[in-house]
Coordinates of C-alpha atoms in Angstrom, one line a residue:
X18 CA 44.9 -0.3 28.6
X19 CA 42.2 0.4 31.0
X20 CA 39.9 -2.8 32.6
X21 CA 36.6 -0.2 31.7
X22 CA 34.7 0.4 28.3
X23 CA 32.2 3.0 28.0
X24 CA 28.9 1.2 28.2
X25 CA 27.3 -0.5 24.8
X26 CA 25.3 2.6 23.1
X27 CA 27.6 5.2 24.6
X28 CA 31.0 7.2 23.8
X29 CA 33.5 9.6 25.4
X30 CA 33.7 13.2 24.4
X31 CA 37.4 13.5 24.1
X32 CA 39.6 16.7 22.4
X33 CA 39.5 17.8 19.8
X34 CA 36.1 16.6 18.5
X35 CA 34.3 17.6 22.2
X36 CA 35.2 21.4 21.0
X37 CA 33.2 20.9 17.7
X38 CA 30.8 19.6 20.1
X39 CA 30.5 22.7 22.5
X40 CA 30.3 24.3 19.1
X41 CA 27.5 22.8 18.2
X42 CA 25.5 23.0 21.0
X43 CA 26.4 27.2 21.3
X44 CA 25.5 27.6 17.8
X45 CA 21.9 25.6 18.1
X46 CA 20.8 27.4 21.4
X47 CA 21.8 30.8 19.9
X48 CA 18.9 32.3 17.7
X49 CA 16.1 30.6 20.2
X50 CA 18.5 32.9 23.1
X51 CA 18.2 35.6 20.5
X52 CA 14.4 35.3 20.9
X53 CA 13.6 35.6 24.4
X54 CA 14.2 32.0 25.4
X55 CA 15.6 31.4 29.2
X56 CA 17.8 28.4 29.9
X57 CA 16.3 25.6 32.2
X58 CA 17.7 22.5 33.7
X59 CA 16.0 19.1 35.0
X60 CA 17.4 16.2 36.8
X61 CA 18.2 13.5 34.4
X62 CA 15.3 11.2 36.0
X63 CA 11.6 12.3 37.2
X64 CA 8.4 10.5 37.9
X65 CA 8.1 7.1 35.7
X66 CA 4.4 8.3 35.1
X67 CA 5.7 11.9 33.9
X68 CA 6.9 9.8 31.0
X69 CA 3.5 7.0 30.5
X70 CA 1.2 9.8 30.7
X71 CA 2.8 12.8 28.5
X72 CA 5.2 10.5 25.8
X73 CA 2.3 7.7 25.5
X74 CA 2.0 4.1 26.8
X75 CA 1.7 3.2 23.4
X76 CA 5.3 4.4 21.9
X77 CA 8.1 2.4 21.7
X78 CA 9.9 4.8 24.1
X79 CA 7.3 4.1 26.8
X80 CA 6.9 0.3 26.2
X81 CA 10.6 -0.5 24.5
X82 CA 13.2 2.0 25.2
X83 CA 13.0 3.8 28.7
X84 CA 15.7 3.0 31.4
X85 CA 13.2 2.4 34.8
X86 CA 14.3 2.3 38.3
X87 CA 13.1 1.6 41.6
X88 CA 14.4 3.5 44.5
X89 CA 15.8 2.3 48.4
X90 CA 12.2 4.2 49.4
X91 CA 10.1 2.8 46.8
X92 CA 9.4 5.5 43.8
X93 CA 9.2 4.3 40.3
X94 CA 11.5 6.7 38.5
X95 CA 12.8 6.8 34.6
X96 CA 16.0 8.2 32.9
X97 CA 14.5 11.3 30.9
X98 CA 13.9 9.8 27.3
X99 CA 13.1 13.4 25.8
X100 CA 13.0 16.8 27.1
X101 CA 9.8 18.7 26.3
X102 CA 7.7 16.6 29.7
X103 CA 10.2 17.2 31.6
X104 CA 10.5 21.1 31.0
X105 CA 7.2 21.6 31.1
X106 CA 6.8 19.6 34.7
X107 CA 9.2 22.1 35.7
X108 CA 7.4 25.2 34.5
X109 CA 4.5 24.3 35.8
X110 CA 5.9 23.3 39.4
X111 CA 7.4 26.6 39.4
X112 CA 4.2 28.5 38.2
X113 CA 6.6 30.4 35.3
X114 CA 2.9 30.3 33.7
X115 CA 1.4 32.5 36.2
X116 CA 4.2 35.1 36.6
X117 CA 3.9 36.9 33.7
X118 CA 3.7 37.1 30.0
X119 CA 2.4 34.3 28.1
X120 CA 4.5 32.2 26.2
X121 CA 7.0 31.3 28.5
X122 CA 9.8 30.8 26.6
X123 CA 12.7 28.0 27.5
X124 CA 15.4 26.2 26.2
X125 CA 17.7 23.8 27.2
X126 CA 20.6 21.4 26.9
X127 CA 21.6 18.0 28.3
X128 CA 21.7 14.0 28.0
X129 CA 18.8 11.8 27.3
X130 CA 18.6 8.0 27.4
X131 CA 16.8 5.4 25.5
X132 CA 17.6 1.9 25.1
X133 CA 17.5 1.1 21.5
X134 CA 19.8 -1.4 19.1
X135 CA 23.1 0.9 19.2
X136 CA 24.5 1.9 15.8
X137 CA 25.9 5.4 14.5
X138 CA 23.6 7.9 14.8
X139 CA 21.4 5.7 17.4
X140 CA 22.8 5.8 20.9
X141 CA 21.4 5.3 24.3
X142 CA 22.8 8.1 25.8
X143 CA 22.2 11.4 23.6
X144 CA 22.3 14.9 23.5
X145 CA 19.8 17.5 22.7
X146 CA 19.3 21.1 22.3
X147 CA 15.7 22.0 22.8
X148 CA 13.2 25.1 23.1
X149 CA 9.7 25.0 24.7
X150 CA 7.2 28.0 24.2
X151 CA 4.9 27.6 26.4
X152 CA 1.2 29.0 27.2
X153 CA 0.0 30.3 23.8
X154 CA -1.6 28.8 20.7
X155 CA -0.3 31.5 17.7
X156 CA 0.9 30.0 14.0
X157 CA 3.2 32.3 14.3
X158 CA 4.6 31.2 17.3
X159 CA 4.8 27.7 15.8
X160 CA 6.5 29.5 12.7
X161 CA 9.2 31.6 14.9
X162 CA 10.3 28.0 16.4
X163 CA 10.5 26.5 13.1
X164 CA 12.6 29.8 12.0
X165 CA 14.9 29.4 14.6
X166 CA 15.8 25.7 13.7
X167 CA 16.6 26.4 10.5
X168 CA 18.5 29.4 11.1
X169 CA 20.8 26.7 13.9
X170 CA 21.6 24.6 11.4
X171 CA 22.3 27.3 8.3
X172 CA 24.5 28.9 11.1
X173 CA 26.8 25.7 10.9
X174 CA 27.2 25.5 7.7
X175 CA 24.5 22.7 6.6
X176 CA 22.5 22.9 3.6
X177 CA 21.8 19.3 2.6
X178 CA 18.8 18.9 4.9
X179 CA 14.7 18.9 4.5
X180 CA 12.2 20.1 6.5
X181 CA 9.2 18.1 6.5
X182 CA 6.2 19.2 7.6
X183 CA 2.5 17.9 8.9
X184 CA -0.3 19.0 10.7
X185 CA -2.0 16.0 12.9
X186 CA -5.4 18.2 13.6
X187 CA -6.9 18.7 17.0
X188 CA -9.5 17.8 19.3
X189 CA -12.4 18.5 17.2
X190 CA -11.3 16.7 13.7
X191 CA -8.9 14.3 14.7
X192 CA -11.2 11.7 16.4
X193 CA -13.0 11.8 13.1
X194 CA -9.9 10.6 11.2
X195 CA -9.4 8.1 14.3
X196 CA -12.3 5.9 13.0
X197 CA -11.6 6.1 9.2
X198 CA -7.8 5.0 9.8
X199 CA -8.9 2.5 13.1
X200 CA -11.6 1.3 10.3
X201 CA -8.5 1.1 7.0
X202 CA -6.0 -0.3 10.1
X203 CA -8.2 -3.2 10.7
X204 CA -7.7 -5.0 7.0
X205 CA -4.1 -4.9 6.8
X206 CA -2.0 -8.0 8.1
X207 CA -0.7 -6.8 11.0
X208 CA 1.0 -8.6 13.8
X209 CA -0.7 -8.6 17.3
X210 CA 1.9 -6.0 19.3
X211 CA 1.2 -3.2 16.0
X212 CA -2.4 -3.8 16.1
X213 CA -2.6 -3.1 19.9
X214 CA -1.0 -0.3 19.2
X215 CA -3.1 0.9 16.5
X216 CA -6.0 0.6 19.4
X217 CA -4.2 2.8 21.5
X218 CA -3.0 5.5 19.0
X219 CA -3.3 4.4 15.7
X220 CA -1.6 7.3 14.5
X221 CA 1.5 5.6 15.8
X222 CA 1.1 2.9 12.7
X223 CA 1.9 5.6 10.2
X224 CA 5.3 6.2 12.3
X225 CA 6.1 2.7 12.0
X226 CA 9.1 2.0 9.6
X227 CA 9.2 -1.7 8.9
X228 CA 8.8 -1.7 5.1
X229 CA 5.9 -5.1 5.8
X230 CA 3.7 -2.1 7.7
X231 CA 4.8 0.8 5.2
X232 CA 3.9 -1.8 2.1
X233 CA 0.4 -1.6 3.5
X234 CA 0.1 2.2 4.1
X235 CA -0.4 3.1 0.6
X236 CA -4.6 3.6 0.4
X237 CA -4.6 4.9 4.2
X238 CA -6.6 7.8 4.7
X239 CA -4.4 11.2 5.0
X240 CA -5.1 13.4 8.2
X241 CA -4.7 16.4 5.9
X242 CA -8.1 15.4 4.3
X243 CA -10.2 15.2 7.7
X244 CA -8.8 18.5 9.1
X245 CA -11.5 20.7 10.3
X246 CA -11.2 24.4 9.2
X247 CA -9.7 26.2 11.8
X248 CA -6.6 23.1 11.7
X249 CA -6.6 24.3 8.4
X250 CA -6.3 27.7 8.2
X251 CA -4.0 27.5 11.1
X252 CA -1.3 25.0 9.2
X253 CA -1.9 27.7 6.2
X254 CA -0.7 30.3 8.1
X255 CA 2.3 28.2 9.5
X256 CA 3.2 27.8 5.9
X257 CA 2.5 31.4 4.5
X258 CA 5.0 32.8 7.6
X259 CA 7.5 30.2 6.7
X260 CA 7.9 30.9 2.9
X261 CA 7.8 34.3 3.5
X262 CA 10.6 33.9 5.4
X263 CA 12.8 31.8 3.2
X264 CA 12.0 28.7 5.0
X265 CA 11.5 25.5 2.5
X266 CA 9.6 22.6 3.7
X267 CA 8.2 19.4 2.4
X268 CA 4.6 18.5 2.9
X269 CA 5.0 15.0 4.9
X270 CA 1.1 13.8 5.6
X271 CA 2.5 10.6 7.2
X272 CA 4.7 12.5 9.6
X273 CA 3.6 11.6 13.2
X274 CA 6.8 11.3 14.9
X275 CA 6.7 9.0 17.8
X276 CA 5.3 11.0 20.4
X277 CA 2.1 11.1 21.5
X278 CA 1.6 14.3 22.4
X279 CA 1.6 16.6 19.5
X280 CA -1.6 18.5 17.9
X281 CA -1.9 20.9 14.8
X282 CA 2.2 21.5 13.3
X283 CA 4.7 18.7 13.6
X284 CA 7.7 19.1 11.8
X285 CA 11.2 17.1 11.4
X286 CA 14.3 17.9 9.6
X287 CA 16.1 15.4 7.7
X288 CA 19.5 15.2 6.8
X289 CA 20.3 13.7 3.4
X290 CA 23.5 11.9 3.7
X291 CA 22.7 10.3 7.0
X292 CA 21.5 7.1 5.8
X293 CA 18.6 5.3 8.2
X294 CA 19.3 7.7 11.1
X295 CA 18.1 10.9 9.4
X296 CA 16.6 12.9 11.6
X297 CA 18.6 16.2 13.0
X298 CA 15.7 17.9 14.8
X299 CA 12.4 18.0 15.3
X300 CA 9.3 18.6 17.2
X301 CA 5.6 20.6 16.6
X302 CA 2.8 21.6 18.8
X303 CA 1.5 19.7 22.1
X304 CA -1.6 21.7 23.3
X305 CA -2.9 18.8 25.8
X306 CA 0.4 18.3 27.3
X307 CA 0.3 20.1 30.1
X308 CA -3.7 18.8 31.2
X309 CA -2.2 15.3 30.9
X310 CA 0.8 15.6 33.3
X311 CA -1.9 17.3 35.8
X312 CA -1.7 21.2 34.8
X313 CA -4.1 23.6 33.3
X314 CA -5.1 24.3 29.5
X315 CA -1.9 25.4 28.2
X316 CA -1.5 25.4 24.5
X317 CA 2.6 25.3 23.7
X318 CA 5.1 24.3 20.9
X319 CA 8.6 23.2 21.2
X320 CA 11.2 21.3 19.5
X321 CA 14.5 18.9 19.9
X322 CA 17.8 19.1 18.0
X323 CA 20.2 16.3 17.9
X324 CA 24.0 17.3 18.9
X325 CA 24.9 13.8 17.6
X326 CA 23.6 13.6 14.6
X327 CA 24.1 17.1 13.8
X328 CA 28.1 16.5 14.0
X329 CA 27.7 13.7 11.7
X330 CA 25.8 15.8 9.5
X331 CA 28.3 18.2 9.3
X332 CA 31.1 15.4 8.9
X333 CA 28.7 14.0 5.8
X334 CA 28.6 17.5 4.3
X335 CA 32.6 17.6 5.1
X336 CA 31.9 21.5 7.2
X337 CA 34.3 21.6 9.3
X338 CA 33.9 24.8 11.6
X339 CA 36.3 27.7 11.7
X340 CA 37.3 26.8 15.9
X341 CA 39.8 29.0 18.2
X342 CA 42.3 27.1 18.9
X343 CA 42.4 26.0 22.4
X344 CA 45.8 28.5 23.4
X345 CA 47.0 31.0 22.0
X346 CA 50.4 31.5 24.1
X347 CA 52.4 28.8 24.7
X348 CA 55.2 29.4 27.8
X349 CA 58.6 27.6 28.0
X350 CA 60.7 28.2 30.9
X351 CA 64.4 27.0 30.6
X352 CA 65.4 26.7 34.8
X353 CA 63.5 26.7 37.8
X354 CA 63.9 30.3 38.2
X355 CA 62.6 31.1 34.7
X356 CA 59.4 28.5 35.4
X357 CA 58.3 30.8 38.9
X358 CA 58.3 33.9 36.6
X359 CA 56.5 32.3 33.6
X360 CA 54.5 30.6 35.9
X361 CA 53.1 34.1 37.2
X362 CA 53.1 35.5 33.8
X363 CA 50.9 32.7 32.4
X364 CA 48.5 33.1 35.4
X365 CA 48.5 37.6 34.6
X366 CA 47.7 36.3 31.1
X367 CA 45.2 34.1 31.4
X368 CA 43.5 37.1 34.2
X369 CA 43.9 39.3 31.4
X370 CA 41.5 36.9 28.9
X371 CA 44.4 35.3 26.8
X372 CA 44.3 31.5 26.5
X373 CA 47.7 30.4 27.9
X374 CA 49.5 27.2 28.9
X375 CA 52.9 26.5 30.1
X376 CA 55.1 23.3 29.2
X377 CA 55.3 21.2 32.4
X378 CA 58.0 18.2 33.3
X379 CA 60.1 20.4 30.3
X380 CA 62.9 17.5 29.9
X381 CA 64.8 19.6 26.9
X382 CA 64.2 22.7 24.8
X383 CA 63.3 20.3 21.5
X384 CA 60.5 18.8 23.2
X385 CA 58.9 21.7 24.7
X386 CA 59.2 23.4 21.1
X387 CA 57.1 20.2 19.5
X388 CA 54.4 21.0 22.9
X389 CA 53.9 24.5 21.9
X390 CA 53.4 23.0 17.8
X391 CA 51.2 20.5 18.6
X392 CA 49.0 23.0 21.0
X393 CA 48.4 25.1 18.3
X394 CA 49.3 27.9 19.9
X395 CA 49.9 31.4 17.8
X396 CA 53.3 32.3 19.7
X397 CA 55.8 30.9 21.9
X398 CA 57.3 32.7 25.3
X399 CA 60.7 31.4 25.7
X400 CA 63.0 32.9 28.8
X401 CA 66.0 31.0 30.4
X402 CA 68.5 32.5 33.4
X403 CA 70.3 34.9 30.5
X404 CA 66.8 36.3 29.6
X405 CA 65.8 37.6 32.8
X406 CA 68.9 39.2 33.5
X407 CA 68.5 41.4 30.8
X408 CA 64.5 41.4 32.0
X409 CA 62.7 40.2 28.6
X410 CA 61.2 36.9 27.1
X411 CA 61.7 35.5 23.6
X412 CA 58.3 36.1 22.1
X413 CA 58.3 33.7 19.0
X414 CA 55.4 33.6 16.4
X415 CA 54.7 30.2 15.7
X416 CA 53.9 30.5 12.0
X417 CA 56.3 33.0 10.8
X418 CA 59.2 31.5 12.9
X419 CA 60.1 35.4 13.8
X420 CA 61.6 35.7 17.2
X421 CA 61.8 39.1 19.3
X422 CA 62.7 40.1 22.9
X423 CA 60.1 41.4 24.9
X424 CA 60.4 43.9 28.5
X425 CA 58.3 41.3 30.9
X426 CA 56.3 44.6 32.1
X427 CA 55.3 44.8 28.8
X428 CA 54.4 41.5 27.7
X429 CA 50.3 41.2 28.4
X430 CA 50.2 44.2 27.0
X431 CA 52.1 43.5 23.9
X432 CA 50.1 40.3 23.1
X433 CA 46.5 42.3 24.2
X434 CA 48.0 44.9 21.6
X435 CA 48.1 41.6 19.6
X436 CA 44.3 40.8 20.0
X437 CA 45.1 37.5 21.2

């Protein structure tokens, strides 16, 4: 038993759930890839102030849940609590914006980190797979990411889900709904931490999931009804593209989410037999994003889905996906002599694409039969001293039991001829 845990909030990624894992994460990156998106990667901290400025001093990631460090030299630095700042620092650093064709389109893949109370489905390190479009304001750019989502989690195998969807207005109308909820806000009962938030964003209030705040909520003024017309034909033409596209989605007009940064479309999906933890993905358009970090006007939409919850989801649905398994030929060598030539015909095979492992520290035939089992492993290559001599293996299909010699020259080969 090891002295070490993995810290509170975290786990390991250990076989054979890490390869459902991989799975998921290929399968949620592949339509965005499909579209046009290009990968991008950012260090796991940045600027604490990337964070304060773009997220929103007034969230709970901000004030609660980020993990902040100071450096030997000095700089105030923060484990990345979300993606979408941090991309879009990068794009802009690099001037992707300037070098041709707006939207630049990204996506990604990596760990986040939030401090919050650990329980399944909450953790404090995460994973995400997420896609920026960046540099254009079009519904049906907004409608393309919102396609691609759904067409991630379909590809898995998930059909218990919603999509809920919002639109929180933009410069022009929003400050108008501002006052009337600041105005509603101000006769509920509401301790003094929620009511400093509601002076900062009072949005934030309707986010808030304490059933003594959500008691409260039931008269307060709905977005939907103060959005100028442009907000509203835009959000019609978000919905038009997305029903004509087989896309169902729940209007949500107290769907926030708890950044501070989106305008016009935000959208979550839900997952129904997650319990508390719901949310699988989500995300929506952040038009002021990039003038608050310190860039230039540029409009962009984007959106986050959870590897971690999306395993569970699966698990709740009981999908389990159809996975490879890890080899396909399993070598047992019986001598010395017989391990240097399966040891170079394991390292051929491998060259030649076929997923191959050889049974090490073999202490008896028996046991190195139950390796090649348990590896899953469609066929067996067995050779001892008498084998050679005659210049064949013993190529044994593992589910038929069927065993047949095979000329070593012609072995890759034989199990390419095999599609293996």
């Amino acid at each position: 038993m090891s002295t070490f845990s993995a810290p509170k909030g975290t786990y390991d990624l250990l076989p054979p759930s890490s390869a459902t894992f991989l799975a998921i994460r290929e399968r949620l990156s592949a339509p965005a890839r499909l579209a046009g998106y290009g990968y991008v990667e950012t260090p796991v901290f940045e600027d604490v102030k990337l964070f304060s400025r773009g997220v929103g001093e007034s969230t709970d990631i901000v004030t609660k849940e980020m993990y902040n460090l100071t450096t030997k030299g000095g700089d105030e630095l923060a484990l990345r609590p979300e993606g979408t700042a941090s991309v879009l620092r990068a794009a802009l650093q690099a001037n992707l914006h300037k070098q041709g064709n707006l939207p630049v389109k990204l996506w990604y893949s990596g760990s986040y980190y939030r401090y919050e109370r650990a329980q399944k489905g909450r953790y404090r390190q995460f994973a995400q797979v997420g896609a920026e479009a960046i540099g254009a304001e079009d519904a049906a750019l907004d409608a393309e990411l919102i396609v691609l989502a759904d067409d991630a989690f379909r590809s898995l195998g998930l059909s218990d889900y919603t999509l809920l969807l919002n639109s929180l207005g933009d410069k022009q109308c929003r400050p108008v709904y501002r006052a009337a909820l600041v105005e509603f806000l101000a006769g509920l009962d509401l301790d003094e931490d929620t009511r400093r938030r509601a002076e900062i964003n009072p949005l934030r209030v309707l986010d808030d999931k304490r059933e003594s705040v959500q008691a409260q909520l039931g008269g307060a003024p709905m977005l939907r009804d103060y959005l100028c017309e442009d907000c509203k034909a835009y959000d019609e033409k978000v919905r038009e593209l997305l029903t004509a596209n087989g896309v169902a989605f729940t209007d949500d007009p107290k769907l926030v989410r708890g950044l501070d940064y989106y305008t016009r479309t935000t959208f979550e999906f839900v997952h129904n037999g997650l319990g508390a933890q719901s949310a699988i993905g989500g995300g929506g358009r952040y038009d002021g994003l990039s003038e608050m970090i310190g860039g230039p006007a540029l409009p962009s939409v984007g959106w986050a889905l959870g590897v971690d919850r999306t395993y569970l989801a699966l698990e709740a649905e009981g999908v389990v996906l159809d996975l490879p398994a890890p080899t396909a030929v399993y070598a047992v060598a019986l001598g010395e002599e017989a391990k240097n030539v399966l040891f170079a015909k394991v390292v051929e095979l491998r060259r030649a694409g076929v997923a191959t492992d050889l049974a090490f520290g073999v202490k008896s035939i028996k046991n190195a039969m139950k390796s090649a089992d348990r590896s899953g492993a469609r066929f067996a290559l067995v050779a001892g001293d008498r084998d050679l001599a005659a210049g064949v293996v013993q190529l044994k299909d593992m589910t038929t039991g069927e065993q047949v010699p095979v000329a070593l020259e012609a072995l890759v080969s034989t199990l390419k001829e095999k599609q293996l």
